[in-house]
XYZ file of C-alpha atoms in Angstrom:
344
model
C -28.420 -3.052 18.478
C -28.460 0.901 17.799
C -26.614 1.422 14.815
C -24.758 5.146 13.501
C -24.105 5.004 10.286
C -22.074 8.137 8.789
C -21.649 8.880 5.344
C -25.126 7.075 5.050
C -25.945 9.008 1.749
C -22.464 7.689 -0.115
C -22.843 4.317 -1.707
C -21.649 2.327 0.377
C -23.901 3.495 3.018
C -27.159 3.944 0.759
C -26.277 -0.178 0.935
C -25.163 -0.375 4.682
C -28.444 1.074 5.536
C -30.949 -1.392 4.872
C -28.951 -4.620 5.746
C -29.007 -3.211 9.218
C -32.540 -2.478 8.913
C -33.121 -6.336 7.733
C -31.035 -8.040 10.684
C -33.645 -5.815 13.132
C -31.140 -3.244 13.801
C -32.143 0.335 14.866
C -30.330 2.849 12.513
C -29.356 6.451 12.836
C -28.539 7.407 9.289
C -26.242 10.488 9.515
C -25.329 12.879 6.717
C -24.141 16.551 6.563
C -27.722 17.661 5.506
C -30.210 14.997 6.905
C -32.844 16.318 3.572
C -30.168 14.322 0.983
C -31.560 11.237 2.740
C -34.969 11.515 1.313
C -34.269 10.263 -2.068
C -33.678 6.585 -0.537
C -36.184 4.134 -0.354
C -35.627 3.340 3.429
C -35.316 6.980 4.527
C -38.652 6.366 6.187
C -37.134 3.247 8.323
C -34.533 5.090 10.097
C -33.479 8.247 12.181
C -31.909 10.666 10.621
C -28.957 12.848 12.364
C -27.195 16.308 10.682
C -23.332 15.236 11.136
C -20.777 17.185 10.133
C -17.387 15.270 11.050
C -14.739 18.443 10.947
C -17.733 20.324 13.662
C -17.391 18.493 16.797
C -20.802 20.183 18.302
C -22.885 17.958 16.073
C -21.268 14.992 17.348
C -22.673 14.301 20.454
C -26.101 14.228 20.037
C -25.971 11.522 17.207
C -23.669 9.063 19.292
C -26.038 9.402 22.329
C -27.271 5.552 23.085
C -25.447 4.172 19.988
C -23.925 1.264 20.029
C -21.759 0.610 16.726
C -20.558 3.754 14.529
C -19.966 2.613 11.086
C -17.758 5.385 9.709
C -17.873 5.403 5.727
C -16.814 9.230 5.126
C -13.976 9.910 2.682
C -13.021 12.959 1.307
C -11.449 13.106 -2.276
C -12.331 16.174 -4.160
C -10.823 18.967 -1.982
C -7.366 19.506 -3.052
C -6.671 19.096 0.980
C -8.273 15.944 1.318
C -6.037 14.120 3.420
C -5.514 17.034 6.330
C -9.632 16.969 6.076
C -10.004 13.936 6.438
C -7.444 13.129 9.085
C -9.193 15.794 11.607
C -11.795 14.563 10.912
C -11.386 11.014 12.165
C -9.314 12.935 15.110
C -12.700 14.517 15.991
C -15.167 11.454 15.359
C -12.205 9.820 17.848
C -12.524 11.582 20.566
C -16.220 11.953 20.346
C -16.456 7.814 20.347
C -14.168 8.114 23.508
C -16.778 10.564 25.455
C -19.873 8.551 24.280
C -21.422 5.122 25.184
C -20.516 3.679 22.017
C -18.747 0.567 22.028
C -17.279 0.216 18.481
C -16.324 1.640 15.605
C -16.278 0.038 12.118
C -14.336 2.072 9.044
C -14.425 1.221 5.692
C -10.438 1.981 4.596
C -8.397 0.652 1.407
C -5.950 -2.065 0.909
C -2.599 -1.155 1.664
C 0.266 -2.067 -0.376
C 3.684 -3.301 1.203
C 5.273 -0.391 0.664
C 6.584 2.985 3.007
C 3.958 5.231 3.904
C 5.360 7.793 1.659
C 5.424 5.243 -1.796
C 1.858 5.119 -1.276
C -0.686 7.579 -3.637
C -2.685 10.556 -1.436
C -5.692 8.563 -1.595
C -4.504 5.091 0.037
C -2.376 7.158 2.488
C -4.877 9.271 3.522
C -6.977 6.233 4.125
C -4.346 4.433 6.131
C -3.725 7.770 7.950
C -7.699 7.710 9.160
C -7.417 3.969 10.050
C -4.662 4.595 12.462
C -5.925 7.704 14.265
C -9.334 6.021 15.004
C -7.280 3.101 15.930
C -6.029 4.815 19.027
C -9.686 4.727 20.546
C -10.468 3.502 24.221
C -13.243 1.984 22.069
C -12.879 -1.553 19.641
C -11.835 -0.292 15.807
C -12.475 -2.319 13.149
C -10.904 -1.526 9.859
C -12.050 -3.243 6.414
C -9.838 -2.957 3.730
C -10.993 -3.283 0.715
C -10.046 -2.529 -3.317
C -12.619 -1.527 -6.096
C -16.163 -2.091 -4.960
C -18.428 -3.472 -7.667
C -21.900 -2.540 -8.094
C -23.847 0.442 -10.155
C -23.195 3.853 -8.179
C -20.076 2.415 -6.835
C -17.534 5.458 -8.075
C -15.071 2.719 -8.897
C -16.718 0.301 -10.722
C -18.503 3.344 -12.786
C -15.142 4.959 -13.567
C -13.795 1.225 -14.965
C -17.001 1.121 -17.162
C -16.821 4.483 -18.887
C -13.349 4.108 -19.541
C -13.664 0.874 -21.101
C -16.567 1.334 -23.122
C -16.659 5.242 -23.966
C -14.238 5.233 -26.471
C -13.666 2.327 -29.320
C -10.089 1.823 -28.673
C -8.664 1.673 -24.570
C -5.555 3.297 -24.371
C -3.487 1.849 -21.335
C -0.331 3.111 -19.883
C 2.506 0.471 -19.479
C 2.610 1.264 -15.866
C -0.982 0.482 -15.195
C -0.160 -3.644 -15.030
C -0.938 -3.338 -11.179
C -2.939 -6.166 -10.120
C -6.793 -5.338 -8.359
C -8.820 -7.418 -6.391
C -12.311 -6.078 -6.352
C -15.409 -7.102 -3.852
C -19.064 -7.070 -4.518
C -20.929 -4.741 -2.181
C -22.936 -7.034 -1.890
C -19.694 -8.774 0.785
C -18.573 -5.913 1.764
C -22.105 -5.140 3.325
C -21.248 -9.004 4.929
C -18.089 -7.646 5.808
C -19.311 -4.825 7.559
C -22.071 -6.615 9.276
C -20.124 -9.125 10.710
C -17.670 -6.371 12.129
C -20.219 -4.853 14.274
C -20.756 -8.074 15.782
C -17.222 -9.970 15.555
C -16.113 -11.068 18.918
C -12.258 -9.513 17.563
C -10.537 -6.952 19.266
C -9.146 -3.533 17.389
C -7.782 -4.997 14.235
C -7.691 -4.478 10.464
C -9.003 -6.796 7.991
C -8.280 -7.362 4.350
C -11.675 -7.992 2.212
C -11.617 -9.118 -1.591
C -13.314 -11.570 -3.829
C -10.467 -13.861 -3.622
C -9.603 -13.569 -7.355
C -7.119 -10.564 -8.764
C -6.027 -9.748 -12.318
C -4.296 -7.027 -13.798
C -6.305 -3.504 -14.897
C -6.269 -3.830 -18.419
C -7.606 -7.744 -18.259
C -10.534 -6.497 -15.973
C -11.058 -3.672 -18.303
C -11.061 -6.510 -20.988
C -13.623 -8.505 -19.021
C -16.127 -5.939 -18.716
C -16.460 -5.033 -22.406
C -16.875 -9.090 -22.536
C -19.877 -9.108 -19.958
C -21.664 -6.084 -21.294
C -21.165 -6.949 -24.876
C -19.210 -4.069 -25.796
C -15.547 -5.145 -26.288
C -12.956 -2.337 -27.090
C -9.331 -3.384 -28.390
C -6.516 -1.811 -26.576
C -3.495 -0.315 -26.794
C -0.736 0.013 -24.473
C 1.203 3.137 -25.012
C 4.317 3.882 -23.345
C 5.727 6.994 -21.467
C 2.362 8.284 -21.092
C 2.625 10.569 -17.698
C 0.287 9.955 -14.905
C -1.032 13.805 -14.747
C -1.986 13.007 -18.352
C -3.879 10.110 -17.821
C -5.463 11.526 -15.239
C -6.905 14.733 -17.141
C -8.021 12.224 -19.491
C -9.719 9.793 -17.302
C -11.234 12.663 -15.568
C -12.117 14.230 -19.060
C -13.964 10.857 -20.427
C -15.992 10.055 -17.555
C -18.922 11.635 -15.409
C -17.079 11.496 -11.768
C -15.776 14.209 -9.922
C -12.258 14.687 -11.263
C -10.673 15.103 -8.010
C -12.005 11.661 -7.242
C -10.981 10.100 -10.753
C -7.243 11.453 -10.077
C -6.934 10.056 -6.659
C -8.358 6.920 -7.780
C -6.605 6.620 -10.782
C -2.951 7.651 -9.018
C -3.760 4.564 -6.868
C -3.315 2.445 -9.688
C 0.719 2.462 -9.803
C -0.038 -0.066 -6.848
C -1.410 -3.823 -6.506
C -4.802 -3.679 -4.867
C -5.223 -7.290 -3.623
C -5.904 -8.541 0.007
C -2.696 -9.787 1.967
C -4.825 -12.621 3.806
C -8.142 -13.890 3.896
C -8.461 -13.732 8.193
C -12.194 -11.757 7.465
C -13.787 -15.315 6.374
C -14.241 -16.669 9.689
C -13.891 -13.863 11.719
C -15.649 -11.531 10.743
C -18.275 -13.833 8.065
C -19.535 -16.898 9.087
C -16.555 -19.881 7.497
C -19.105 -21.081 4.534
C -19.161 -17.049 3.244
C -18.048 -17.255 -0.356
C -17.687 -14.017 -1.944
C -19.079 -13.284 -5.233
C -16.473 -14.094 -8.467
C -15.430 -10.851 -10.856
C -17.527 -12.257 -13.396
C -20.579 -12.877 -11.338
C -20.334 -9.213 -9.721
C -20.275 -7.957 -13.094
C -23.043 -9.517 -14.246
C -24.830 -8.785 -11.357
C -24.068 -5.012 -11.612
C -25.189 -4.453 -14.772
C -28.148 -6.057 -15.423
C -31.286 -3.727 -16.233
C -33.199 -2.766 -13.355
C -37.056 -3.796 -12.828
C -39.115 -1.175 -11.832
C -41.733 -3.066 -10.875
C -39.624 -4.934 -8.210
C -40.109 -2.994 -4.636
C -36.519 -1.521 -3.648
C -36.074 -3.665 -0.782
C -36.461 -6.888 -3.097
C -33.943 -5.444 -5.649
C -30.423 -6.871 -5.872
C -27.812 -4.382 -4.237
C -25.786 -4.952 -6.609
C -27.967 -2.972 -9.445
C -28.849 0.324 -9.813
C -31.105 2.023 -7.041
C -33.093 5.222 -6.209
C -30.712 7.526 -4.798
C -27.452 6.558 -6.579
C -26.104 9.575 -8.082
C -27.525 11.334 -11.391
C -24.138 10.811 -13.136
C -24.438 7.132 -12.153
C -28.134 6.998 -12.648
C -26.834 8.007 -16.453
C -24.031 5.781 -16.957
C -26.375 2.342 -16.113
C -28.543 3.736 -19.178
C -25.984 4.156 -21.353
C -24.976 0.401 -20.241
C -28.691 -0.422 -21.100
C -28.653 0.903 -24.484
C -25.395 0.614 -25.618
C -25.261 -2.645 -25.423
C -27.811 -3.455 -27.812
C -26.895 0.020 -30.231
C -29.563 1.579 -29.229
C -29.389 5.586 -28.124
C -30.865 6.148 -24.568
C -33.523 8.162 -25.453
C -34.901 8.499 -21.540
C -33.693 8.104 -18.381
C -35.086 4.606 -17.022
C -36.742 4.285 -13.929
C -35.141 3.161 -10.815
């Protein structure tokens, strides 16, 4: 099986990537500028492709003799992010309907039961995307899924730095939404089995299978990296406040922090659990909160080759402010200063 994967340099895909590569796929790793590739381990394993997704010229040439597309591109630091993104999937569409490509696999978020327009910019742009490449001639598969957990993961690294960068949490009474998050490490399943899945176009809800409310997952990682912060819950606090704060405390892209964070007024959890069985094989059990944590933050061996390294930890090629963030888990920890960036 031929294999596209774009938006193979995000984290998601820097993980995508080589479980393809281990099942004996052929990949076609595809990225805006094919260079940012060469700071992965397995950039030597794979084609590269330039793919830009709003120029449909570059199109073409990537999807010739593909078989699966595995679309992980999301915009959220543009201030237009949602018309962006929506053309784009219109484009990446109707390319997949003039190419020999027989399915499509998108990585969306969960979708609240709510009206379209209840829903934050972020989860209805993502909803948007899912429906437009939903009208393919082609087989769509859509996994939806809440916080990913792992080191890189934008998600996970914006829950760690604002539980453990400042001694006291301060939580807004409206942020009691429930989340459900997933491992990558079953979201990679997830998306594995979707390339394969004898299902027609359909939409799947992916999760761990456990969900608690933000502030007790905040709770629970100070508890697993040893750095417990009380909280308080303050109320009244605005959402365009806690949003230049978030974005203010932590090393992610504030555009992305604010459309992540405005996506907390809803319950992330998964509707059903249809994905175990149809899309991963019945006995599939998906890591636990606690175990993904652990997992994720656990120092990194060097001396472990990349392709034996749990997914779950920090890897060459995750960004620099992530890159920083796992060494200030390191240190901070045991109350130690990072005094150099560790290896990976």
């Amino acid at each position: 099986m031929r294999v596209l994967v774009i938006g193979a340099s995000g984290y998601v895909g820097s993980r995508v990537v080589p479980a393809f590569l281990a099942i004996g796929c052929t990949v076609r790793a595809a990225a805006r500028n094919p260079t940012a590739l060469r700071r992965f381990w397995w950039h030597h394993q794979v084609e590269t492709a330039r793919v830009d997704v709003t120029a449909a010229h570059t199109l073409p040439p990537a999807f010739d003799d593909v078989d699966v597309v595995v679309y992980l591109v999301h915009g959220m630091r543009s201030a237009h992010f949602r018309d962006l993104d929506l053309a784009a999937a219109r484009t990446v569409r109707h390319a997949v309907d003039a190419s020999p490509v027989t399915r499509v696999v998108y990585v969306s978020g969960f979708v609240p039961e709510c009206a379209p327009d209840a829903l934050s910019e972020h989860l209805l742009s993502r909803w948007e995307v899912e429906q437009e490449l939903s009208r393919s001639r082609r087989t769509v598969i859509t996994l939806r899924a809440g916080m990913v957990l792992g080191s890189g993961s934008t998600s996970f690294e914006v829950l760690g730095q604002l539980a453990g960068r400042l001694p006291v949490t301060v939580v807004p009474d409206w942020m009691e939404s429930r989340v459900e998050p997933i491992a990558v490490v079953d979201l990679v399943a997830a998306v594995l089995g979707a390339a394969v899945a004898d299902t027609p176009t359909d939409s799947f809800d992916v999760g761990c299978g456990q969900s608690l409310r933000y502030p007790e997952l905040l709770r629970l990682y100070g508890q697993v990296t040893g750095m417990p912060r009380a909280q308080v819950t303050v109320a009244g606090l605005p959402g365009a406040v806690i949003r230049r704060f978030g974005s203010w405390l932590t090393e992610v892209p504030s555009g992305t922090v604010a459309a992540l964070m405005e996506s907390l007024r809803h319950d992330m959890t998964a509707r059903d659990r249809r994905c175990i069985g149809r899309l991963a094989p019945a006995a599939h059990r998906p890591l636990g909160i606690v175990q993904a944590l652990q997992r994720a933050v656990l120092p990194t061996d060097a001396g472990v080759p990349c392709a034996q390294r749990d997914p779950m930890g920090a890897l060459p090629g995750d960004p620099e402010w992530a890159v920083a963030a796992a060494e200030a888990r390191r240190y901070s920890a045991v109350g130690i200063p990072p005094r150099r960036r560790p290896s990976v």
